PDB file of C-alpha atoms and ligand atoms in Angstrom:
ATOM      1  CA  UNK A   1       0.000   0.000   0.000  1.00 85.00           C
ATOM      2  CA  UNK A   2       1.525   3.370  -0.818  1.00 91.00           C
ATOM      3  CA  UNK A   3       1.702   6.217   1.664  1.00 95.00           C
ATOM      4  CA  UNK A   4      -0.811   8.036   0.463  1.00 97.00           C
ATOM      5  CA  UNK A   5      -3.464   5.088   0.626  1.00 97.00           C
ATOM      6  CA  UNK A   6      -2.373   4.397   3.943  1.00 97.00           C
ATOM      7  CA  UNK A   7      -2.830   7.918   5.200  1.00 98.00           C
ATOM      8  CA  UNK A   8      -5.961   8.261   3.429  1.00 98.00           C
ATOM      9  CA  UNK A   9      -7.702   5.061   4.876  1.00 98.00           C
ATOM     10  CA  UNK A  10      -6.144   6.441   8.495  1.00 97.00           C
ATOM     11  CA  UNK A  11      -8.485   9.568   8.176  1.00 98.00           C
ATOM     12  CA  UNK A  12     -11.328   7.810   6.709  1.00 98.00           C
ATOM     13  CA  UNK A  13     -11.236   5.319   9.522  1.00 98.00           C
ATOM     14  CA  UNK A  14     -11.412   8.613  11.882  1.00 96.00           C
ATOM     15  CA  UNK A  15     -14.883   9.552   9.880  1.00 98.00           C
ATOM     16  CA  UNK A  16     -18.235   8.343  11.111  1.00 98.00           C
ATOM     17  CA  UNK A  17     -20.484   7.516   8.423  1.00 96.00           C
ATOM     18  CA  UNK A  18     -22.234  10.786   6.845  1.00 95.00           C
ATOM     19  CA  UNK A  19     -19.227  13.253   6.962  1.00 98.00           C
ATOM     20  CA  UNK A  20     -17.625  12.686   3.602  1.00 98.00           C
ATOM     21  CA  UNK A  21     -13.275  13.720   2.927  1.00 98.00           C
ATOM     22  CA  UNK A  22     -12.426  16.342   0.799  1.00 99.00           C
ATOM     23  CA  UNK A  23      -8.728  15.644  -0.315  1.00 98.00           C
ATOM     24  CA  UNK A  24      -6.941  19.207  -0.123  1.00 98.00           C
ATOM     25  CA  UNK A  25      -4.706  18.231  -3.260  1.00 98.00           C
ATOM     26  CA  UNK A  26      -3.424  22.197  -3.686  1.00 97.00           C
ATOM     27  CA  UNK A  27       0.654  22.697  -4.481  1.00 96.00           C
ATOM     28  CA  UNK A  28       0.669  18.657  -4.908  1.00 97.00           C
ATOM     29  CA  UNK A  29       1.447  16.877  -8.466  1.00 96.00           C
ATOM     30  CA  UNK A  30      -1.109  15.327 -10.366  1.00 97.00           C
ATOM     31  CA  UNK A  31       0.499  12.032  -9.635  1.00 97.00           C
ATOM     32  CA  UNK A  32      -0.688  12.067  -6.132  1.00 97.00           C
ATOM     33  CA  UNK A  33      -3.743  12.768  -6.627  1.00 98.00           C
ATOM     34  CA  UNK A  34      -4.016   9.697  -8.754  1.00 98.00           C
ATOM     35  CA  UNK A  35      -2.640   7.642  -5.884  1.00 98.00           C
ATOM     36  CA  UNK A  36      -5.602   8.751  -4.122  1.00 98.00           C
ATOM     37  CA  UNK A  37      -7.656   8.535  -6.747  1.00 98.00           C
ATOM     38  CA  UNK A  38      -6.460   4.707  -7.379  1.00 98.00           C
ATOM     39  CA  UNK A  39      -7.185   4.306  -3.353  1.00 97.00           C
ATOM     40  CA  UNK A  40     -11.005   5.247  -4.029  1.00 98.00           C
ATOM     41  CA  UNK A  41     -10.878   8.640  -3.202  1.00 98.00           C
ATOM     42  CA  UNK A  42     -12.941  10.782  -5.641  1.00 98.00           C
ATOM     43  CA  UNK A  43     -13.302  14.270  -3.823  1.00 98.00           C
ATOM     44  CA  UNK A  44     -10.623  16.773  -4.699  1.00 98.00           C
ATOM     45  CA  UNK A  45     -10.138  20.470  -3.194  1.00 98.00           C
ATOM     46  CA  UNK A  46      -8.270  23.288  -4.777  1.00 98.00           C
ATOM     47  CA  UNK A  47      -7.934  26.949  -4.183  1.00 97.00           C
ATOM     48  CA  UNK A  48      -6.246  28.266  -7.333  1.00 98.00           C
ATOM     49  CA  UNK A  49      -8.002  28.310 -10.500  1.00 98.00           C
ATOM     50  CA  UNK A  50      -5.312  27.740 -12.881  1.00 98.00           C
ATOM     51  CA  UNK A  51      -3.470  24.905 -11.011  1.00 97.00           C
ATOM     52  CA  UNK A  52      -7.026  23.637 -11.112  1.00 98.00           C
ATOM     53  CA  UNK A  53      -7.694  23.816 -14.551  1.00 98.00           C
ATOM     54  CA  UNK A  54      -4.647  21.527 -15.259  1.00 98.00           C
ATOM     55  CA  UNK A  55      -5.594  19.087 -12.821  1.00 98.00           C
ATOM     56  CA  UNK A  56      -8.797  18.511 -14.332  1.00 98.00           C
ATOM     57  CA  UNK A  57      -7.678  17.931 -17.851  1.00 97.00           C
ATOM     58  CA  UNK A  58      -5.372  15.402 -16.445  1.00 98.00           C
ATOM     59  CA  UNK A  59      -7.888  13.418 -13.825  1.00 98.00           C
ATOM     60  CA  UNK A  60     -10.549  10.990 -14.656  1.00 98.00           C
ATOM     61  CA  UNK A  61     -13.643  12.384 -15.640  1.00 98.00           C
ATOM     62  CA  UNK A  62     -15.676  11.323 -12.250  1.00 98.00           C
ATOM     63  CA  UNK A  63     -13.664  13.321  -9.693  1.00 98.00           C
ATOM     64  CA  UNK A  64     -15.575  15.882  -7.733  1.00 98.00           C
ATOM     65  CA  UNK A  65     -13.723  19.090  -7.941  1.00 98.00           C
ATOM     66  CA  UNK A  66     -14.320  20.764  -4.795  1.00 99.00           C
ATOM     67  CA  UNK A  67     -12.880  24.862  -4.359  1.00 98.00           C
ATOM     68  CA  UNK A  68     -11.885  25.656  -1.105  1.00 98.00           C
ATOM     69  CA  UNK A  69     -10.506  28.842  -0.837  1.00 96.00           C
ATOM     70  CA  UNK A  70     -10.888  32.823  -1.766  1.00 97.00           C
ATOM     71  CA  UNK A  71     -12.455  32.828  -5.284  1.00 98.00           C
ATOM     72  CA  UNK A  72     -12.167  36.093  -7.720  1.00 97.00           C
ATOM     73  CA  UNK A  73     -15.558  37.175  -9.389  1.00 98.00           C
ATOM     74  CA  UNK A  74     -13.319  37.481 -12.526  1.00 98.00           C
ATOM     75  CA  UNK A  75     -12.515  33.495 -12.104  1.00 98.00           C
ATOM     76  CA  UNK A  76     -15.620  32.132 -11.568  1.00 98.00           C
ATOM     77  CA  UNK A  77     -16.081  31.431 -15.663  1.00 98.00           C
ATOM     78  CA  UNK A  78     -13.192  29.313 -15.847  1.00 98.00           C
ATOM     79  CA  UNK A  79     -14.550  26.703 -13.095  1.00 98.00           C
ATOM     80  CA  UNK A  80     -18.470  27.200 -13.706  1.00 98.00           C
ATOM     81  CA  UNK A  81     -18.427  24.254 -15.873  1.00 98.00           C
ATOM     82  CA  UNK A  82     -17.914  21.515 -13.857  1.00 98.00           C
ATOM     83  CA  UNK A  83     -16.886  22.556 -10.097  1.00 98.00           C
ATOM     84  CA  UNK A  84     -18.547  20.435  -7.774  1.00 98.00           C
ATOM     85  CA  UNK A  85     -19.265  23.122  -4.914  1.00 99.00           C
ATOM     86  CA  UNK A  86     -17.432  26.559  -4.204  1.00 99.00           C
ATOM     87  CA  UNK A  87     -16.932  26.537  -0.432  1.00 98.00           C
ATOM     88  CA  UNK A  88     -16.086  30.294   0.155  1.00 98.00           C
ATOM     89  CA  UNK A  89     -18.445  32.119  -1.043  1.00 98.00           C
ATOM     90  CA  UNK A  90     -17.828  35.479   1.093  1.00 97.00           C
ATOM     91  CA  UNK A  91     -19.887  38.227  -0.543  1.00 97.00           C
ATOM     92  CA  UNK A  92     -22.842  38.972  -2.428  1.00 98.00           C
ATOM     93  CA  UNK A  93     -21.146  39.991  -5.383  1.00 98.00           C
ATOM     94  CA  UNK A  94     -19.523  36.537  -5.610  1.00 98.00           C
ATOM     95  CA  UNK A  95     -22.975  34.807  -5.492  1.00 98.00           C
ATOM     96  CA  UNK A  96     -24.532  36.691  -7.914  1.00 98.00           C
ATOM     97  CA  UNK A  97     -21.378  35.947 -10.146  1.00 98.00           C
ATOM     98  CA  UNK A  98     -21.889  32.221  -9.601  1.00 99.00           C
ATOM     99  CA  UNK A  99     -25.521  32.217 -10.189  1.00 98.00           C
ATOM    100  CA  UNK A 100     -24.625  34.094 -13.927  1.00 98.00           C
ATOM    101  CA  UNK A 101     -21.870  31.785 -15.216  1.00 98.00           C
ATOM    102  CA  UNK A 102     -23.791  28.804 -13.638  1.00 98.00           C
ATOM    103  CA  UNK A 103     -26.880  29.997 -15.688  1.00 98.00           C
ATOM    104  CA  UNK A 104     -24.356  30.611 -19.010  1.00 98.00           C
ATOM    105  CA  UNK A 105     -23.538  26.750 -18.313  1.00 98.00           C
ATOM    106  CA  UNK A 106     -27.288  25.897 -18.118  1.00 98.00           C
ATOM    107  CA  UNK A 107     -25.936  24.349 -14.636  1.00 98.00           C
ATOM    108  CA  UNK A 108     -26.956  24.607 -10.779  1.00 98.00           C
ATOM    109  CA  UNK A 109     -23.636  25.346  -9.028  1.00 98.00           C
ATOM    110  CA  UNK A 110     -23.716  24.046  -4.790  1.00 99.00           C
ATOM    111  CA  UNK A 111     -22.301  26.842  -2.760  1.00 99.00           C
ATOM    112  CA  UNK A 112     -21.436  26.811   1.178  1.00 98.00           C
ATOM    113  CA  UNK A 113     -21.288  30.485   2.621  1.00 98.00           C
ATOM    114  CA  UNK A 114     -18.048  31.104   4.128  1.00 98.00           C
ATOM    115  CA  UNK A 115     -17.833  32.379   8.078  1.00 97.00           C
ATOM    116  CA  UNK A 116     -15.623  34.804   9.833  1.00 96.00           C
ATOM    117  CA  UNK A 117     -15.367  33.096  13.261  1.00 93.00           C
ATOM    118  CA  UNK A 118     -11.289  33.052  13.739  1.00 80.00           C
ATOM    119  CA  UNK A 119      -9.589  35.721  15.447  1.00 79.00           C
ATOM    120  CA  UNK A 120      -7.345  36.203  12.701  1.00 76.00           C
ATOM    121  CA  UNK A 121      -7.855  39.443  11.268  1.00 74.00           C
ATOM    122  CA  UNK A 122      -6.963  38.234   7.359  1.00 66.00           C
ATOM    123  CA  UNK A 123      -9.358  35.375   7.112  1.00 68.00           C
ATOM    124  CA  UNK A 124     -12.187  36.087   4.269  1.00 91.00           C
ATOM    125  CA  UNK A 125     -16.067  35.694   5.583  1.00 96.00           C
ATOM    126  CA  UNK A 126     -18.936  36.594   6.652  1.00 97.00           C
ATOM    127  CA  UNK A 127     -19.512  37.529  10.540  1.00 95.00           C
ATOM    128  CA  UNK A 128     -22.632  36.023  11.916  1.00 96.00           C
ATOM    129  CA  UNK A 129     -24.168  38.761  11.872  1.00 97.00           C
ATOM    130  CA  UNK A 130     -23.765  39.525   8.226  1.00 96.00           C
ATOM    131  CA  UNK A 131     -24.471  35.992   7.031  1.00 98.00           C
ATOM    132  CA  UNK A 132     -28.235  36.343   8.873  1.00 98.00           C
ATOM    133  CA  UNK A 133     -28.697  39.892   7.042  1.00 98.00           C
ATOM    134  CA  UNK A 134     -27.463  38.501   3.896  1.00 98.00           C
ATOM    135  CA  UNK A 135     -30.316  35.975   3.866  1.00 98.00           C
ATOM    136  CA  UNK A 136     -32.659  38.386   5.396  1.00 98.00           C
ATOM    137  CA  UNK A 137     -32.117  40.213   2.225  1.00 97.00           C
ATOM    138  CA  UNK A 138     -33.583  37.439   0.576  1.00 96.00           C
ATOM    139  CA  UNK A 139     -31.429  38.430  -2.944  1.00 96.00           C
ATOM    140  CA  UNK A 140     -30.279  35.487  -2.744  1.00 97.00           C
ATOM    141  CA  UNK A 141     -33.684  33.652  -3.598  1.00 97.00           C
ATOM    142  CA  UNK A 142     -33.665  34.857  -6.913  1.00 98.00           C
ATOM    143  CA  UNK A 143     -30.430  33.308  -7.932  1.00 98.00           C
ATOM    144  CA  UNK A 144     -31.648  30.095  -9.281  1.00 98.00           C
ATOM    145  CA  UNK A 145     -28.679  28.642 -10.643  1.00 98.00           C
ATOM    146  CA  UNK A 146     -26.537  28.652  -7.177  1.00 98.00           C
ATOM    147  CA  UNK A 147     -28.369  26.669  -4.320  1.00 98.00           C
ATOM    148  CA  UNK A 148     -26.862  27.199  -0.818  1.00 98.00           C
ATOM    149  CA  UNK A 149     -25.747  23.767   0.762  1.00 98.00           C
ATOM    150  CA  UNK A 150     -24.865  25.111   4.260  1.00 98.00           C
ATOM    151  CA  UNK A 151     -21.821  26.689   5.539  1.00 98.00           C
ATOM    152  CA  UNK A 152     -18.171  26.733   5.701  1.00 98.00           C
ATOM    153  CA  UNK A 153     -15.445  28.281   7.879  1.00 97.00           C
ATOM    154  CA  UNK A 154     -11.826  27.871   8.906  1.00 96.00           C
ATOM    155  CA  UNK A 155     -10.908  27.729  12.971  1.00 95.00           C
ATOM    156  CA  UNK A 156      -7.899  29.661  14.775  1.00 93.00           C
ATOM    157  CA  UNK A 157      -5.328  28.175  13.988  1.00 92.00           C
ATOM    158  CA  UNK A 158      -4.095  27.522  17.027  1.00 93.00           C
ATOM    159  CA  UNK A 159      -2.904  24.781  19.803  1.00 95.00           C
ATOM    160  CA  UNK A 160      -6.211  25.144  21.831  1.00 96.00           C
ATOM    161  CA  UNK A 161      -8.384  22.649  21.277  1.00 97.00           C
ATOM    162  CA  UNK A 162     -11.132  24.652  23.203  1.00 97.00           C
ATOM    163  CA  UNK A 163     -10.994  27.458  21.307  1.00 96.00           C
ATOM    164  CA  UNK A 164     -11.066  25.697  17.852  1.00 97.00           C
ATOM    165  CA  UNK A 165     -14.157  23.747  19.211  1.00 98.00           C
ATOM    166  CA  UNK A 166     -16.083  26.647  20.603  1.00 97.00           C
ATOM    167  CA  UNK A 167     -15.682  28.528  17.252  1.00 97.00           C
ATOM    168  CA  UNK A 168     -16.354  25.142  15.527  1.00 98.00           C
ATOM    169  CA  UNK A 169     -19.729  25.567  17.578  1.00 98.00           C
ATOM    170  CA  UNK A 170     -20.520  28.856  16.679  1.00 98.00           C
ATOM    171  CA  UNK A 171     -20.737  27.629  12.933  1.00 98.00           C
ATOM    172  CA  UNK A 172     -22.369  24.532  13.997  1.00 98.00           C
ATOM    173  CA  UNK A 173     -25.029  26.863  16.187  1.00 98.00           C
ATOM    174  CA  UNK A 174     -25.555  29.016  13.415  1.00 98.00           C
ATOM    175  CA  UNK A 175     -26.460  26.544  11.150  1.00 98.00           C
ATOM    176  CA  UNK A 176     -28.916  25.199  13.338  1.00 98.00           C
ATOM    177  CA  UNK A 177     -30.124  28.528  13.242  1.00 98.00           C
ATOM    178  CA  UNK A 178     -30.471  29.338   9.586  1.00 98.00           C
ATOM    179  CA  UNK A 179     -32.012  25.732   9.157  1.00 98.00           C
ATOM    180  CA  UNK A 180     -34.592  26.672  11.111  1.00 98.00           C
ATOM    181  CA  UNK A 181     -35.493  29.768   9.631  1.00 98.00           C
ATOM    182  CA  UNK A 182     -34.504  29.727   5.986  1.00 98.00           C
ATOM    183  CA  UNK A 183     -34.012  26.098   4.661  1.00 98.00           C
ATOM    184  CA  UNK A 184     -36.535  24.051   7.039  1.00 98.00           C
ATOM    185  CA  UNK A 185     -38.055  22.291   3.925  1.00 97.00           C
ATOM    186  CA  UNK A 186     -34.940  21.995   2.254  1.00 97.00           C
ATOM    187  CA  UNK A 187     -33.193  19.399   2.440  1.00 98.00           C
ATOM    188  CA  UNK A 188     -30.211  20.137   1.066  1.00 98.00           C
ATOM    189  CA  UNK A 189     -29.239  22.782   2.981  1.00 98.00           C
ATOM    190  CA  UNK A 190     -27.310  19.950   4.647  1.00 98.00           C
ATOM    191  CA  UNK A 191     -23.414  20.688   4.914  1.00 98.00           C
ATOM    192  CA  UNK A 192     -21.048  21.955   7.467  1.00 98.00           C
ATOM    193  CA  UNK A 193     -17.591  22.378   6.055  1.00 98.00           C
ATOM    194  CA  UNK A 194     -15.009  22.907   8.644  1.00 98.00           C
ATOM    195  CA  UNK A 195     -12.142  20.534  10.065  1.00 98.00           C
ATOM    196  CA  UNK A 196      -8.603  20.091   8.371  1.00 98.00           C
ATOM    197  CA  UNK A 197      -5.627  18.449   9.219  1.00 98.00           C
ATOM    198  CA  UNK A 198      -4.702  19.569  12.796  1.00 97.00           C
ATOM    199  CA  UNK A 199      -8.630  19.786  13.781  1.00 98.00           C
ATOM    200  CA  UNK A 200     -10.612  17.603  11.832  1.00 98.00           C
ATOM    201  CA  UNK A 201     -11.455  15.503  14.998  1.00 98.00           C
ATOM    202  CA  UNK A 202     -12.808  18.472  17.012  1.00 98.00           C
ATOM    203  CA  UNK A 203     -14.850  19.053  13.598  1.00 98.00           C
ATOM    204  CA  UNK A 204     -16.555  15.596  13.416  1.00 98.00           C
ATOM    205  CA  UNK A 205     -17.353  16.134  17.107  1.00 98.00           C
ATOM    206  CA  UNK A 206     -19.097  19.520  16.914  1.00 98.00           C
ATOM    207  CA  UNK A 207     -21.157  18.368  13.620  1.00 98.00           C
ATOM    208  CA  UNK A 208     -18.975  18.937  10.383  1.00 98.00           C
ATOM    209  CA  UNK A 209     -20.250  16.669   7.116  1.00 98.00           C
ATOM    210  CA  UNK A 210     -17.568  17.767   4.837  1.00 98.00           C
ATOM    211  CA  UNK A 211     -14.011  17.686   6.620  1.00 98.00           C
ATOM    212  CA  UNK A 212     -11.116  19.319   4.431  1.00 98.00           C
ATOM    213  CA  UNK A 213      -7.893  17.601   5.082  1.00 98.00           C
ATOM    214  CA  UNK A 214      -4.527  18.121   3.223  1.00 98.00           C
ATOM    215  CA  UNK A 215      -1.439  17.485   4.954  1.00 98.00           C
ATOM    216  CA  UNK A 216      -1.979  13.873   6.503  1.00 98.00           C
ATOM    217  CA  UNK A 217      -3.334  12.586   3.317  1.00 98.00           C
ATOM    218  CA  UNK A 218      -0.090  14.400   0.969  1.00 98.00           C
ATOM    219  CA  UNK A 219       2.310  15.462   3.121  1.00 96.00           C
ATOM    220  CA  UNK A 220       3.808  18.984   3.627  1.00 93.00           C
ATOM    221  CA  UNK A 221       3.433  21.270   0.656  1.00 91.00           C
ATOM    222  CA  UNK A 222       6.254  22.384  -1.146  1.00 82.00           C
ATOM    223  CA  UNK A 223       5.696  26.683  -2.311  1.00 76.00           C
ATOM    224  CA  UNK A 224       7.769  26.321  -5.371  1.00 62.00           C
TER     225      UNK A 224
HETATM  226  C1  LIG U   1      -5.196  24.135   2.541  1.00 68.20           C
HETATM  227  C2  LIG U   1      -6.558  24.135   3.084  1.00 68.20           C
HETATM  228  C3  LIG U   1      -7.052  23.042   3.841  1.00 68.20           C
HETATM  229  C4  LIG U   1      -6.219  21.820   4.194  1.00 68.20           C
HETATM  230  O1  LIG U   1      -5.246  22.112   5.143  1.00 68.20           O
HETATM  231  P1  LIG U   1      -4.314  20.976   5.788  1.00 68.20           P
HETATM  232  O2  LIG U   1      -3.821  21.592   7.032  1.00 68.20           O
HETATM  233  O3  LIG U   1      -3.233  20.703   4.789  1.00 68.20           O
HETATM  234  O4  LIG U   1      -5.144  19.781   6.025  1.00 68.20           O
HETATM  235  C5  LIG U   1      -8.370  23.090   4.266  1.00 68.20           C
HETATM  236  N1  LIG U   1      -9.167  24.140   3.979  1.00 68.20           N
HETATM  237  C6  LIG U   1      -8.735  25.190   3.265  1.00 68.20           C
HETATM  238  C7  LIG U   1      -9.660  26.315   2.995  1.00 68.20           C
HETATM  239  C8  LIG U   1      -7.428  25.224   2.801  1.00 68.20           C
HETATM  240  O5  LIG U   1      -7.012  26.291   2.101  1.00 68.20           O
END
């Protein structure tokens, strides 16, 4: 068994049944990803659109392309397509972008809206507060092409595993929240994105369904 198959059947052993692995593949070769790929893995995440685009002329048509991180309205075009689900989604503007190339595609695109919870001050997101206006808007009923799947969000990242969870519960709380008052008959509205490497345990436990995890599956990543 290679490395990679062993570390991905480690986490996978970690997940209960319902919360599904996103493989953070970002800054790794193609020929990992196919290692996980050959080890049944068929969930990929990437934050850069161009590295991206390469990877997905060079992967098996069934892979679901997941993108993780800060996404550029100009961008959106190139990944419309076929992308999976667009985790981030941290403004209005961005939505609205996703629901017009989705519609150009004659698509649906699945979105998660991204959280502010962290401490850090450079971490993209919406504060609690402006996610509930946001829907309280209600704009966002009229975009028919991007259905919101739940949210996503990104913990301290720090050695305190009580601080991770209690802003891992904040998300999860919220949720519950919004559930209740904009998505009770919709079941789809379904996913909580949060958990990677260092905290994906803490995630399971407060509630996460889609935990993003890099490092242990891949190893370090090399910035070229
Ligand atoms: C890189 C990244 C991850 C994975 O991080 P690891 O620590 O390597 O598991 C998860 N989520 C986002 C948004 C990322 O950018």
């Amino acid at each position: 068994m290679s490395a990679i198959e062993q570390n991905l059947k480690q986490v996978l052993a970690n997940l209960p049944a319902g919360v599904r692995l996103v493989a953070v593949s970002k800054f790794h070769p193609v020929e990992m990803l196919r290692e996980a790929y050959d080890a049944g893995q068929r969930i990929f995440g990437e934050n850069h659109v161009q590295e991206l685009q390469q990877k997905v002329g060079l992967m098996p048509k069934d892979v679901e392309w997941h993108f993780i991180g800060h996404l550029q309205t100009n961008k959106v075009k190139y990944i419309a397509p076929y992308i999976s689900m667009i985790h981030a989604v941290d403004t209005l503007k961005l939505l609205r972008e996703i629901d017009r190339q989705a519609a150009r595609c004659g698509r649906v695109i699945d979105v998660l809206l991204e959280l502010h919870i962290a401490e850090e001050e450079t971490k993209y997101g919406f504060s609690p507060d402006a996610c509930r206006e946001l829907l309280a808007s209600g704009e966002w009923r009229e975009l028919k092409h991007v259905r919101i799947r739940g949210l996503m969000m990104m913990a301290s990242f720090v050695d305190d595993q009580e601080q991770i969870r209690s802003e891992m519960q904040i998300a999860a709380n919220l949720f519950n929240e919004l559930k209740q008052q904009y998505f009770a008959d919709e079941p789809s509205f379904s996913e909580r994105s949060w958990g990677m490497s260092h905290d994906y345990p803490i995630a399971v436990e407060t509630g996460a369904t889609l935990v993003r995890v890099g490092t242990t599956i891949f190893g370090e990543r090399e910035y070229a």
